[in-house]
Amino acid sequence: MKRNIRSERRIPPAGPTEALDMLARARKAVDEAYGSDEQLARVALHLIDCAADASALLSREGGLEAAREALGSARSAVVAATAAVRVIHDADRAERL
């Protein structure tokens, strides 16, 4: 089912400190609920860490260099998520055979 983003309630943007606090709470919640034993939990923690790194970098006056570092974190997050999807897909496919 495709979500219509335009009809959803608008959430005001968080400031840099608020965003980092929310990401820290999210990381703690995922770690407490799932630990880091499972592939998906490790990837979720990594994605949260990458988002926190990018938020911290972009919140300071770093200009182009900070943006490049944030892009590096984003790329790392994409690689981790892609690898997790591949591993989970392969495991699911192996179970069906």
PDB file of C-alpha atoms in Angstrom, residues 4-94:
ATOM      1  CA  ASN A   4       0.246   9.567   0.701  1.00  0.00           C
ATOM      2  CA  ILE A   5       2.850  11.679   2.455  1.00  0.00           C
ATOM      3  CA  ARG A   6       1.094  14.956   1.643  1.00  0.00           C
ATOM      4  CA  SER A   7      -1.962  14.011   3.666  1.00  0.00           C
ATOM      5  CA  GLU A   8       0.013  13.076   6.776  1.00  0.00           C
ATOM      6  CA  ARG A   9       0.307  15.406   9.745  1.00  0.00           C
ATOM      7  CA  ARG A  10       3.205  17.806   9.455  1.00  0.00           C
ATOM      8  CA  ILE A  11       5.822  17.493  12.160  1.00  0.00           C
ATOM      9  CA  PRO A  12       7.859  20.615  12.833  1.00  0.00           C
ATOM     10  CA  PRO A  13      11.574  20.137  12.141  1.00  0.00           C
ATOM     11  CA  ALA A  14      13.713  19.396  15.142  1.00  0.00           C
ATOM     12  CA  GLY A  15      16.709  21.516  15.998  1.00  0.00           C
ATOM     13  CA  PRO A  16      20.177  19.941  15.969  1.00  0.00           C
ATOM     14  CA  THR A  17      20.212  19.274  19.708  1.00  0.00           C
ATOM     15  CA  GLU A  18      16.684  17.835  19.641  1.00  0.00           C
ATOM     16  CA  ALA A  19      17.556  15.598  16.696  1.00  0.00           C
ATOM     17  CA  LEU A  20      20.660  14.260  18.399  1.00  0.00           C
ATOM     18  CA  ASP A  21      18.704  13.637  21.614  1.00  0.00           C
ATOM     19  CA  MET A  22      15.989  11.765  19.700  1.00  0.00           C
ATOM     20  CA  LEU A  23      18.582   9.662  17.878  1.00  0.00           C
ATOM     21  CA  ALA A  24      20.338   8.861  21.172  1.00  0.00           C
ATOM     22  CA  ARG A  25      17.008   7.742  22.683  1.00  0.00           C
ATOM     23  CA  ALA A  26      16.211   5.681  19.587  1.00  0.00           C
ATOM     24  CA  ARG A  27      19.611   3.999  19.715  1.00  0.00           C
ATOM     25  CA  LYS A  28      19.187   3.182  23.407  1.00  0.00           C
ATOM     26  CA  ALA A  29      15.695   1.782  22.813  1.00  0.00           C
ATOM     27  CA  VAL A  30      16.827  -0.449  19.918  1.00  0.00           C
ATOM     28  CA  ASP A  31      19.876  -1.620  21.849  1.00  0.00           C
ATOM     29  CA  GLU A  32      17.822  -2.433  24.954  1.00  0.00           C
ATOM     30  CA  ALA A  33      15.074  -4.184  22.998  1.00  0.00           C
ATOM     31  CA  TYR A  34      17.192  -6.144  20.527  1.00  0.00           C
ATOM     32  CA  GLY A  35      20.846  -5.889  21.512  1.00  0.00           C
ATOM     33  CA  SER A  36      23.385  -6.280  18.764  1.00  0.00           C
ATOM     34  CA  ASP A  37      23.231 -10.034  18.297  1.00  0.00           C
ATOM     35  CA  GLU A  38      21.024 -10.061  15.208  1.00  0.00           C
ATOM     36  CA  GLN A  39      21.949  -8.739  11.779  1.00  0.00           C
ATOM     37  CA  LEU A  40      18.935  -6.451  11.524  1.00  0.00           C
ATOM     38  CA  ALA A  41      19.506  -4.953  14.991  1.00  0.00           C
ATOM     39  CA  ARG A  42      23.166  -4.251  14.186  1.00  0.00           C
ATOM     40  CA  VAL A  43      22.138  -2.532  10.968  1.00  0.00           C
ATOM     41  CA  ALA A  44      19.460  -0.482  12.757  1.00  0.00           C
ATOM     42  CA  LEU A  45      22.045   0.654  15.309  1.00  0.00           C
ATOM     43  CA  HIS A  46      24.477   1.507  12.515  1.00  0.00           C
ATOM     44  CA  LEU A  47      21.815   3.523  10.674  1.00  0.00           C
ATOM     45  CA  ILE A  48      21.026   5.469  13.831  1.00  0.00           C
ATOM     46  CA  ASP A  49      24.739   6.123  14.389  1.00  0.00           C
ATOM     47  CA  CYS A  50      25.131   7.350  10.801  1.00  0.00           C
ATOM     48  CA  ALA A  51      22.132   9.655  11.173  1.00  0.00           C
ATOM     49  CA  ALA A  52      23.555  11.032  14.426  1.00  0.00           C
ATOM     50  CA  ASP A  53      26.953  11.597  12.806  1.00  0.00           C
ATOM     51  CA  ALA A  54      25.390  13.390   9.842  1.00  0.00           C
ATOM     52  CA  SER A  55      23.180  15.506  12.114  1.00  0.00           C
ATOM     53  CA  ALA A  56      26.125  16.506  14.282  1.00  0.00           C
ATOM     54  CA  LEU A  57      28.240  17.362  11.255  1.00  0.00           C
ATOM     55  CA  LEU A  58      25.554  19.423   9.566  1.00  0.00           C
ATOM     56  CA  SER A  59      24.604  21.284  12.745  1.00  0.00           C
ATOM     57  CA  ARG A  60      27.973  22.964  12.971  1.00  0.00           C
ATOM     58  CA  GLU A  61      29.359  25.568  10.625  1.00  0.00           C
ATOM     59  CA  GLY A  62      31.568  23.216   8.639  1.00  0.00           C
ATOM     60  CA  GLY A  63      30.540  24.131   5.135  1.00  0.00           C
ATOM     61  CA  LEU A  64      31.548  21.854   2.323  1.00  0.00           C
ATOM     62  CA  GLU A  65      33.852  19.620   4.373  1.00  0.00           C
ATOM     63  CA  ALA A  66      31.116  18.877   6.932  1.00  0.00           C
ATOM     64  CA  ALA A  67      28.699  18.156   4.094  1.00  0.00           C
ATOM     65  CA  ARG A  68      31.190  15.713   2.564  1.00  0.00           C
ATOM     66  CA  GLU A  69      31.628  13.944   5.893  1.00  0.00           C
ATOM     67  CA  ALA A  70      27.845  13.753   6.319  1.00  0.00           C
ATOM     68  CA  LEU A  71      27.589  12.291   2.829  1.00  0.00           C
ATOM     69  CA  GLY A  72      30.123   9.649   3.862  1.00  0.00           C
ATOM     70  CA  SER A  73      27.894   8.698   6.798  1.00  0.00           C
ATOM     71  CA  ALA A  74      24.883   8.526   4.495  1.00  0.00           C
ATOM     72  CA  ARG A  75      26.754   6.269   2.075  1.00  0.00           C
ATOM     73  CA  SER A  76      27.789   4.006   4.945  1.00  0.00           C
ATOM     74  CA  ALA A  77      24.151   3.764   6.034  1.00  0.00           C
ATOM     75  CA  VAL A  78      23.029   2.846   2.512  1.00  0.00           C
ATOM     76  CA  VAL A  79      25.705   0.148   2.215  1.00  0.00           C
ATOM     77  CA  ALA A  80      24.730  -1.335   5.589  1.00  0.00           C
ATOM     78  CA  ALA A  81      21.018  -1.320   4.769  1.00  0.00           C
ATOM     79  CA  THR A  82      21.623  -2.842   1.332  1.00  0.00           C
ATOM     80  CA  ALA A  83      23.778  -5.599   2.794  1.00  0.00           C
ATOM     81  CA  ALA A  84      21.158  -6.362   5.452  1.00  0.00           C
ATOM     82  CA  VAL A  85      18.395  -6.604   2.879  1.00  0.00           C
ATOM     83  CA  ARG A  86      20.543  -8.939   0.776  1.00  0.00           C
ATOM     84  CA  VAL A  87      21.386 -11.193   3.741  1.00  0.00           C
ATOM     85  CA  ILE A  88      17.776 -11.352   4.920  1.00  0.00           C
ATOM     86  CA  HIS A  89      16.511 -11.947   1.366  1.00  0.00           C
ATOM     87  CA  ASP A  90      19.028 -14.760   0.813  1.00  0.00           C
ATOM     88  CA  ALA A  91      18.143 -16.378   4.152  1.00  0.00           C
ATOM     89  CA  ASP A  92      14.423 -16.164   3.377  1.00  0.00           C
ATOM     90  CA  ARG A  93      14.986 -17.621  -0.070  1.00  0.00           C
ATOM     91  CA  ALA A  94      17.093 -20.473   1.345  1.00  0.00           C
TER      92      ALA A  94
END
